[in-house]
Structures are given as C-alpha cells and as structure tokens.
Amino acid sequence: MAIKPNIGQPLNRLEGRQKVTGSAKYAADYHVPQLLYGYVVNSTITKGKIVRVDTSAAKALPGVVEVLTHENRPGLAWFDLQYADMDAPPGTVFKPLHDNKIRFNGQPVALVVAEEFEIARYAASLVQLDYEEEPFVTSVEANLSKARPAKKGIATALKPPPPAPTGNFEKAYEAAPFKVDAEYYHGNEHHNPMELFATTTVYEGNGKLTIYDKTQGTINNQLFVANVFGLRYKDVRVLAPYVGGAFGSGLRPQYQLFLSVMAALHLKRNVRVVLDRHQMFTLAHRPQNLQQLQFATDENGKLTAARHAAFVETSSYEDYTEVISSWSHRLYPISNTRFEYKVVPLDLSTPTDMRAPGGVTAMHAIECTMDQLAYKLGIDPLELRLRNYAEVDPSTEKPFTSKALRECYRQAADSFGWSNRNPEPGSMTRGNKLVGYGMATGVWDAYQFPSRIEAILTKEGKLMINNAVTDIGTGTFTVMTQIAADELGLPIEDVIFGYGDSKKPFSMFQGGSSMTSSTGVAIVMAAKALKKKLLEKVKEMSDSPLADADEKDLVFRNGRIALVNEPSVHINFQEIVAANKGQAIKTTKMGKPHLLKLRKYSKMTHSASFVEVEVDKDLKTITVTRAVTAVAAGKIINPRTAHSQISGSMVWGISKALQEESVIDENLGKYVNANLAEYHIPTHADVHQLEVIFAEERDELINELGVKGVGEIGLVAMPAAIANAVFHATGKRINKLPIHFDELLE
Amino acid sequence: MFIASDDIFHKVWILAKTLNPMENEHQFNELQTVRLKVNGEQHELLLLPWVSLLDALREHLDLTGTKKGCDHGQCGACTVLCDGKRILSCLTLAVLKEGAEITTIEGVVRGNQLHPLQQAFIDHDAFQCGYCTPGQICSAIGLFKEGKAKTREDVKELMSGNLCRCGANIGIIDAIMEVKDGGMYE
C-alpha cells in the first residue's frame, strides 16, 4: 500500500535555519589551522607567450611563502587524459601553469602564497611578467570563415551533432507561401554565482587531502585531483555541502582547485585560494553565437521547411558544443529540415554549460521566428503553435512518455489573459507606456543518470541515505529527504541525508536538471532493497507477529512494519535493530534509467511563457511587468522548491533578454565589464509579478517517481516571450540579446 | 545606494598611502591592535591596517556568515550592521570601526530564537543557494531602521543593492514585507 505523505508537500528547505543564521559553511568558510592564502596572477595579454618571469619582489615581501609559476611548479601528470574531467569536451584540456603559452586573457600564470590574504594580494601585484604577444580573435561574427564542424568525443555523447537533413529543404522553402529568414546573435554571458570560486585544501599528511571546494560534482573533482597529482582516490576527499550557486560553472574543476591543491602538496600546508569577481570572468561562460533560421509554412500555417544553422564560440584548445540547431524538430512536425552546427575557435577560455545550455539559445531564435511567421500569416501566435502541435516527437516519430504542453499553453494563457491581446503592434498603451504581450514555448530534455545510494537503518531506528550529490540551491537535500521518508514510511525528522561528499556513493555532477530523477530514483531502489532486507530480518525474528504475513499485506509506516488491515500488529524498526544485535542494517543499490524500455520513447519537459512588457514611449526603457510560465515536468516532489526553481529561471529569462552580457573589447581581447556593477543582472527593483503553474502531468513510464526535473525548463521560453512582447509593444524586432533600449529609439 | 561614502574615501586614502613604497616603505605590513565590538563581544585583533572589516570578521573572528561576493561594494553579500546602519563590510577598513557596535548575521538570531525576518525568509523560500541571504537579512534590518521604505516598491528599490543570482527576489521582498507590515522587526 503506497502512502506518500511527504511527496507533493511544499516543505520548507531543511537547511533553512543554517542559511538564515550564517552557519551554513561554503568552500571559503572553513576555519583550518595554519592556513595559507593563495592569490592568482592572471595574464594581461590574450595570446602569445611569457618570455620573462620575475618573482623576486613578490618573494622578498615578508609573509610571502612561495610564488609558483610555470618555471618552478612541481612536476605533474604527463598525459592530457589525466587532466580530463567527466565533462571535458574533445581537445586538449587547459593545464594551469603548464607552460609559457597564453591562450586567453586572464589565464592564470602564477600563484602567490602568503601567510595573510592581504599580503598575497599585494604580492601578486609585484610579480613581473614580460610577454610576446600574438594576434588573436575574440568574435564569432568577425570570424565566420573559421567555422568548422566540432570534433567528437566522449563528452559529446549527450550532445549529438545535428541530425542528417530530411526531405528537401531548399525546394520546400522556395515553394512555400509564407517564410521568414532571420539572424540572431547572443553575446557571451557569465554564470556569476554569488559565491566566488574557492577551494580550501587541508593537507592531512601521508598524501591525504581534505578539500572544501565550490563544485557541482564532488566525485568529478576527486578523480581530477587524484589523476593530476598522482594521489590515490581514497586519499582525496572533496566536500561541498553548501554551494553558493553554480548554474553550470561548477560542472568542471576550476583552476582555483588545481592551484590550491598544488600549493598544499608543494608546501605541505593548508591552502585556500579564492578567486575575485574579476577572475570569475576568466573561466566558464555561455558562448557567443550567431544563428541563421529559415522557416516556412503552407497556407494554413503548418511548418513545411526549416533550416537552423548555429555558429558557436569555442576555445582554441577544446571543442565545446551545445545542442542548438535541432530543437525545432523536437517541438514541431516539419518534413523538410536542414540543421547545421559549427564551432568558431576563439582566443577565449572554453565555454561551459550555463543553465539550459543550447536550449534557451535555440528557443529564443526558434520562437521569435515563429512569432514572425504568425504575423506574416495573420494568425495568433498561440494558434500557430497549436496548429503545429506534435503528438509524437517529430524528430524520431517516437511517442512521448508524457507531454502536457497543450495544458501549459491553455492554463498560462488563461491566467495571463492572452485573449485580451490586440495583435496590432503598438496598439496597447498604459499612460506613457506601450504595452506588449508575447508568448513562447520551452522544451528541455528529461535526463536520468546512474546514481548509487547507500541506505542504512541506523542503530537508533532512523534512515540514513548517503550519496555524493551536491545541493547547489536547487532543493536537492529537502526533496531527497522527502522521497526517502515516504519510501520507508518515516517522518522527515527520522531521515538523515548525507550528501556533498566524494566519500559517499557515486553521483554524477549536478547538471541537466537530472538530480531528482537520478538520485531520487536511486533512493527508491535502495529503500526497496532495504525494506526487503528488513522483512527478511522480521521473518527470522523469534516470536515475530509478522512471521507468517505475506509481503503485500504489510505496510511501512511511522517507523514500524505493520499489517495493513490490522495496524496494531506491528514491529518497530528499533526491535528489528535489537534483533540484529543492535547493529545498523545496510544496503547499497544503483539506480539507473530503464534504457531498453525508454528507447521507444521521447523524454522531454515542456513549458509556455506569457509575458507583458511596458516600454516607455519616450525613453524606450523596457520593464517586464508580469509573466506567467506553465511547466509540464512530471511529478512535482516539492511544489515550494520547484516553484523557486521556475521563478528563479524566469528572472534568468529577464536577465538574458534585457540585461546580462559580457562585453568584449576586440582590440584587447578581454571582457571590459568583468564586475557585478557593469555585468547587469536583475535587482529586486527589476522583478515584478511572476506566476508559476505546474500543469498536471502523470508519467508512468519515465521512472519510478514519474519526475522529469525543473532546474532549467523555466528559463527556456522566457527570452523569446520577452522579445516577442517587445515587438508587440514597439513594432521592432530586435534579434540580438540582450535587447538594449537604445535600439528602440528612432 | 547606501554605500557609506566616508568608508570608501578612507579606504582609498589609506591604500594610496600604504601602497606608495617611497613614502611608507616599512609600515604597510606592520600589524596593529584593533579593538572591535562584534555581536556584543569585545575583540582585540592584531591586523594589517588595510584589512577590510569583511576579512577581519571572516578570517580573524571566524564569523563566516558574512559573505564575500565581489569585494567591491557591488553585490551586498557582505552587508553588516554598524551602529544600527547597514554598511558594506568589504568597503570598510576594520581599523575605522573601533568603538562601533557591529552586528553580523550571527548576532541577528536571539539566543535560540530566530529573528522574525529569518523565519520569514524560510517561510517564503526567500533563498536557494543561501549565499546572499545573510547580506539580504542584515540589509533589510537596516532598512527597517531607516524608516524610509513605505511601500513594496520602496522596499524593492532600497533593497536593490543586494543581488540574488538564484532569482529569489520575490520571496525576499515577500518576506521583508510580511515582517514590515507586521511591525515585527524590533
């Protein structure tokens, strides 16, 4: 009998008290004795080589312990492969302080280690470096001639290259009565989590390290450190119980980890390295890209032809890719398609997945193109989506495990008041403001990765669940506890979830909106195994009242196993532990997706966003006054934390559409707004009414929990919906993000 | 903005002086005694004169609830209360705050009892990663004291020096409004 009192409940975050009292400890918050402070020196040129290093002035400063550069660093692993983390794209991974070559502006070139943070920072300014500069390139638009297909590798398994063309795009496009040909451009964006990238390495002696790191993957970084520095896996422990946001920037080990560990091993001391905000712009970022779209429909608005070509930045040393060009074909049936993806290698650091990578990039272009088509056809933009609604995945002809997108459209449109929209651009006003309504569709993959869970009935009769997964602010800790509590019939307070620690059983890094399905399903599997074990123990117990009971007549509830029909006949967990000579009872189980069964299906989450903007008639300043996003993502375990994931993503949508961009000076090859005053993200004053709707979506196929993940889907539709609303308000199509108000000035 | 401008000028002035080796070759890295009163407790610290209040709290007093998000007064994560006023501890030199009453997030909790605003933050899910939270809470307590914010729009505007990258903005403002409207802040 399934009783799930916790799943579906809007529980407050279990770590809430720690977070509001300041006792939650992040990577740079650990007070360890005899701590040394490392400060990174970054390259001031974009490409070339270091020809002279002079660290004498820095070293002469009292309090400075060491200055490490490529000239004096300790010997390291020889093979590039040993530096490759689980998320490394094809190519040659960047190795800090490896040689004198400079590959991007801000590349780490030295680490100053001192007894005090201020001394380290000051000494870093005394390190003298002479460079020989070489010409460099930092713009996709200006270097389209360098575009080429991306190399393939292990990490591209999740990011397949575009599918082969279908039908005959050229012919169909040529013949179509309605068509749109448009180009879209996105600049670079940086994740900018509030927490600075930081690593505190505790040197334990005997080749052992305890590392507090800002990461989305404790095991990924454990393997990286062990491989690079030639340590035994079991001697490297990476801990990240609290992560101050990451959004993808913590998927790969970042250079402060490498430098902190290198210094700790070299000096046999505890070392902390914290990047400053400017240095945060020298690592992960969302790549700049140019997209060309040509979509066509028949007289009735049915899509007949689609071409989507993406030209996307990568670095000079790794071929980072995203899935961009083929998304339209997973959303709309189109007979004639041509999808292309090319990388443009630039002299910038390798891009890294940033919230809804590829998906939000593509859907901005696709859904703005659809909006243009709706205007050409003279039909409502929502009606155009419904006319092209796919009942099966058009790209594979496979049915969906579930798809409640139609419900998303309906509920969001109703709540928003879409029917009040006058389609004529510039026709709706409010005082001195032009009012625009825009809508767009979102789509994202529903991933599930293998995850291993240790489930323990403790001596005290509580359930302990162990897994290496992190909680980067997503609510993982709370959600996993809810799942575990229901599975074993325990109240929340009797479940202990141990996480954020590489010593715990395997988890992939936290990405792809996959943790609730990956870790959650594994918890269900492990709890089932534990229940089986407990039942075996119960049968073995002398004078057990349940000795003859059939398994299906028993229920786990409130810390006891009882007869369904006669709950007074029961055995407490504590009695089982006592019968087990007071010892805890353990199981370990791997949870994995049902690949064979799921091969026949398409697994996706969907969303629809409806946005209202106000544009000042004179100044053209744009405000997102309200937005409604409806999401279909299977079962929602915790509506409160899931709501925050979606509304937080909607704020990201506002940011991407109207605010954030990393501006590159192409003459200097560097970001000129590498700080939080000039890299704009929404402040409280920029965020107005946001409504989140979860459309009911029962999914019996996808996994044991029926969950799909909510970390990214809330962002995907927003930028296009905002851009379409800006068009509706002003009659102007601005296909470059972020939209600047000055582009709307006559 | 609520940046205490005197702190910035002092910091720049002292840095300029200490970083000029001609004038001050042997003094910039000399430790000096600094007395700080934090959360009601007196501390005597040996600090370099250019240590920010933020680093003094975090690295010398192990009060790591106060966060470093930019070290440039741009994000608000380091907000603490100084004589009841919200200040950015990253733009404040510790030596300048001798004699002041400093309250950090660790001092906001009343014994074992959460401040109403702390409880409201939990109830409104006013955070995700939690990194900006201590600064948001300290800033809002300072805002209450200023008495300038009358409406929700005022609160949004006057809290905009505290960034939240998770996008928990609505929960944060909801939590502050609940406490403000309930008059529960003092």
PDB file of C-alpha atoms in Angstrom, chain A residues 12-13 16-17 19-22 24-26 28-29 31 37 61-62 116-119 121-122 190-192 194-196 243-245 247 272 277 354 472-473 640 644-645 648 651-652 660 675-677 681 683-685 687-688 690, chain B residues 19 28-29 48 50-52 55 58-60 62 64-65 67-71 74-75 105-106 109 112 114 118 121-123 125 127-134 136-137 153 156-157 159-160 162-163 165-167 169-170 172-173:
ATOM      1  CA  ASN A  12      10.395  24.407   3.770  1.00  0.00           C
ATOM      2  CA  ARG A  13      14.040  23.832   2.925  1.00  0.00           C
ATOM      3  CA  GLY A  16      16.844  26.871   6.010  1.00  0.00           C
ATOM      4  CA  ARG A  17      17.976  27.600   9.548  1.00  0.00           C
ATOM      5  CA  LYS A  19      21.232  29.528   5.659  1.00  0.00           C
ATOM      6  CA  VAL A  20      19.431  32.324   7.527  1.00  0.00           C
ATOM      7  CA  THR A  21      21.742  32.242  10.533  1.00  0.00           C
ATOM      8  CA  GLY A  22      25.015  32.216   8.608  1.00  0.00           C
ATOM      9  CA  ALA A  24      25.960  27.182   6.516  1.00  0.00           C
ATOM     10  CA  LYS A  25      29.597  26.761   5.538  1.00  0.00           C
ATOM     11  CA  TYR A  26      30.685  27.298   1.941  1.00  0.00           C
ATOM     12  CA  ALA A  28      35.922  29.508   1.810  1.00  0.00           C
ATOM     13  CA  ASP A  29      34.260  29.389   5.239  1.00  0.00           C
ATOM     14  CA  HIS A  31      38.464  27.700   9.669  1.00  0.00           C
ATOM     15  CA  TYR A  37      46.281  32.189   1.345  1.00  0.00           C
ATOM     16  CA  LEU A  61      57.852  40.648   0.827  1.00  0.00           C
ATOM     17  CA  PRO A  62      57.640  39.461   4.449  1.00  0.00           C
ATOM     18  CA  GLU A 116      47.879  36.676   5.098  1.00  0.00           C
ATOM     19  CA  PHE A 117      45.320  37.269   2.362  1.00  0.00           C
ATOM     20  CA  GLU A 118      46.245  40.935   2.011  1.00  0.00           C
ATOM     21  CA  ILE A 119      49.938  40.134   1.664  1.00  0.00           C
ATOM     22  CA  ARG A 121      47.047  40.011  -2.936  1.00  0.00           C
ATOM     23  CA  TYR A 122      49.616  42.780  -2.733  1.00  0.00           C
ATOM     24  CA  HIS A 190      28.978  34.514 -17.329  1.00  0.00           C
ATOM     25  CA  HIS A 191      27.275  32.356 -14.705  1.00  0.00           C
ATOM     26  CA  ASN A 192      28.309  34.688 -11.892  1.00  0.00           C
ATOM     27  CA  MET A 194      27.105  34.870  -5.850  1.00  0.00           C
ATOM     28  CA  GLU A 195      29.742  32.683  -4.214  1.00  0.00           C
ATOM     29  CA  LEU A 196      33.239  33.251  -5.514  1.00  0.00           C
ATOM     30  CA  VAL A 243      27.350  25.610  -2.805  1.00  0.00           C
ATOM     31  CA  GLY A 244      26.567  29.288  -3.309  1.00  0.00           C
ATOM     32  CA  GLY A 245      25.029  28.844  -6.741  1.00  0.00           C
ATOM     33  CA  PHE A 247      24.394  27.222 -12.765  1.00  0.00           C
ATOM     34  CA  ARG A 272      42.923  28.477   0.476  1.00  0.00           C
ATOM     35  CA  ARG A 277      34.932  38.637  -9.059  1.00  0.00           C
ATOM     36  CA  MET A 354      25.200  27.534 -18.406  1.00  0.00           C
ATOM     37  CA  ILE A 472      23.600  23.962  -5.332  1.00  0.00           C
ATOM     38  CA  GLY A 473      20.450  25.687  -4.112  1.00  0.00           C
ATOM     39  CA  ARG A 640       7.753  25.120  -2.970  1.00  0.00           C
ATOM     40  CA  SER A 644      11.521  28.706  -6.710  1.00  0.00           C
ATOM     41  CA  GLN A 645      13.432  26.879  -9.445  1.00  0.00           C
ATOM     42  CA  GLY A 648      14.310  31.911 -10.408  1.00  0.00           C
ATOM     43  CA  VAL A 651      14.344  36.010 -13.524  1.00  0.00           C
ATOM     44  CA  TRP A 652      17.190  34.500 -15.550  1.00  0.00           C
ATOM     45  CA  GLU A 660      23.242  40.405 -18.906  1.00  0.00           C
ATOM     46  CA  ASN A 675      32.367  43.053 -12.313  1.00  0.00           C
ATOM     47  CA  LEU A 676      28.886  42.978 -10.809  1.00  0.00           C
ATOM     48  CA  ALA A 677      28.268  46.700 -11.233  1.00  0.00           C
ATOM     49  CA  ILE A 681      21.603  41.056 -13.543  1.00  0.00           C
ATOM     50  CA  THR A 683      17.915  43.566  -8.921  1.00  0.00           C
ATOM     51  CA  HIS A 684      14.835  43.458  -6.703  1.00  0.00           C
ATOM     52  CA  ALA A 685      13.578  46.588  -8.450  1.00  0.00           C
ATOM     53  CA  VAL A 687      11.490  41.854 -10.768  1.00  0.00           C
ATOM     54  CA  HIS A 688       7.733  42.272 -10.717  1.00  0.00           C
ATOM     55  CA  LEU A 690       5.935  36.222 -11.790  1.00  0.00           C
TER      56      LEU A 690
ATOM     57  CA  LEU B  19      50.900  51.274  -1.363  1.00  0.00           C
ATOM     58  CA  PHE B  28      52.171  48.963   5.345  1.00  0.00           C
ATOM     59  CA  ASN B  29      52.649  45.455   6.602  1.00  0.00           C
ATOM     60  CA  LEU B  48      47.334  44.861   8.999  1.00  0.00           C
ATOM     61  CA  TRP B  50      44.431  47.528   5.180  1.00  0.00           C
ATOM     62  CA  VAL B  51      42.366  44.563   6.339  1.00  0.00           C
ATOM     63  CA  SER B  52      38.731  45.139   5.468  1.00  0.00           C
ATOM     64  CA  ASP B  55      38.120  39.944   6.086  1.00  0.00           C
ATOM     65  CA  ARG B  58      35.743  36.145   8.306  1.00  0.00           C
ATOM     66  CA  GLU B  59      39.420  35.344   8.631  1.00  0.00           C
ATOM     67  CA  HIS B  60      40.217  36.640  12.114  1.00  0.00           C
ATOM     68  CA  ASP B  62      35.681  33.129  12.174  1.00  0.00           C
ATOM     69  CA  THR B  64      31.956  33.474   8.147  1.00  0.00           C
ATOM     70  CA  GLY B  65      28.214  34.126   7.950  1.00  0.00           C
ATOM     71  CA  LYS B  67      29.918  36.632   2.708  1.00  0.00           C
ATOM     72  CA  LYS B  68      32.324  37.929   0.095  1.00  0.00           C
ATOM     73  CA  GLY B  69      30.632  38.137  -3.299  1.00  0.00           C
ATOM     74  CA  CYS B  70      32.622  40.846  -5.057  1.00  0.00           C
ATOM     75  CA  ASP B  71      34.846  42.713  -2.568  1.00  0.00           C
ATOM     76  CA  GLN B  74      28.660  45.863  -5.862  1.00  0.00           C
ATOM     77  CA  CYS B  75      26.688  42.857  -4.602  1.00  0.00           C
ATOM     78  CA  ILE B 105      24.174  37.640  10.792  1.00  0.00           C
ATOM     79  CA  GLU B 106      25.458  35.547  13.705  1.00  0.00           C
ATOM     80  CA  VAL B 109      19.443  35.420  15.994  1.00  0.00           C
ATOM     81  CA  ASN B 112      17.941  30.113  20.054  1.00  0.00           C
ATOM     82  CA  LEU B 114      15.207  33.191  15.020  1.00  0.00           C
ATOM     83  CA  GLN B 118      14.913  34.942   9.449  1.00  0.00           C
ATOM     84  CA  PHE B 121      12.923  34.077   4.813  1.00  0.00           C
ATOM     85  CA  ILE B 122      12.474  30.359   5.494  1.00  0.00           C
ATOM     86  CA  ASP B 123       8.682  30.516   5.139  1.00  0.00           C
ATOM     87  CA  ASP B 125      11.623  30.294   0.402  1.00  0.00           C
ATOM     88  CA  PHE B 127      16.735  31.893  -0.923  1.00  0.00           C
ATOM     89  CA  GLN B 128      18.013  28.985  -2.908  1.00  0.00           C
ATOM     90  CA  CYS B 129      21.777  28.689  -2.580  1.00  0.00           C
ATOM     91  CA  GLY B 130      21.710  30.879   0.537  1.00  0.00           C
ATOM     92  CA  TYR B 131      24.887  32.790  -0.213  1.00  0.00           C
ATOM     93  CA  CYS B 132      23.361  36.265  -0.459  1.00  0.00           C
ATOM     94  CA  THR B 133      20.952  35.568   2.420  1.00  0.00           C
ATOM     95  CA  PRO B 134      22.955  36.924   5.390  1.00  0.00           C
ATOM     96  CA  GLN B 136      19.858  40.410   2.465  1.00  0.00           C
ATOM     97  CA  ILE B 137      18.719  39.915   6.060  1.00  0.00           C
ATOM     98  CA  GLU B 153       8.077  49.463  -4.496  1.00  0.00           C
ATOM     99  CA  LYS B 156      12.342  46.768  -3.837  1.00  0.00           C
ATOM    100  CA  GLU B 157      14.230  49.914  -4.733  1.00  0.00           C
ATOM    101  CA  MET B 159      16.952  46.582  -1.284  1.00  0.00           C
ATOM    102  CA  SER B 160      18.429  46.632  -4.787  1.00  0.00           C
ATOM    103  CA  ASN B 162      21.692  43.262  -2.511  1.00  0.00           C
ATOM    104  CA  LEU B 163      21.907  40.995  -5.529  1.00  0.00           C
ATOM    105  CA  ARG B 165      21.624  35.356  -8.623  1.00  0.00           C
ATOM    106  CA  CYS B 166      19.235  32.489  -7.886  1.00  0.00           C
ATOM    107  CA  GLY B 167      16.360  34.849  -8.654  1.00  0.00           C
ATOM    108  CA  ASN B 169      13.756  38.197  -5.481  1.00  0.00           C
ATOM    109  CA  ILE B 170      10.016  37.831  -4.998  1.00  0.00           C
ATOM    110  CA  ILE B 172      12.897  38.025  -0.440  1.00  0.00           C
ATOM    111  CA  ILE B 173      10.594  41.018  -0.867  1.00  0.00           C
TER     112      ILE B 173
END
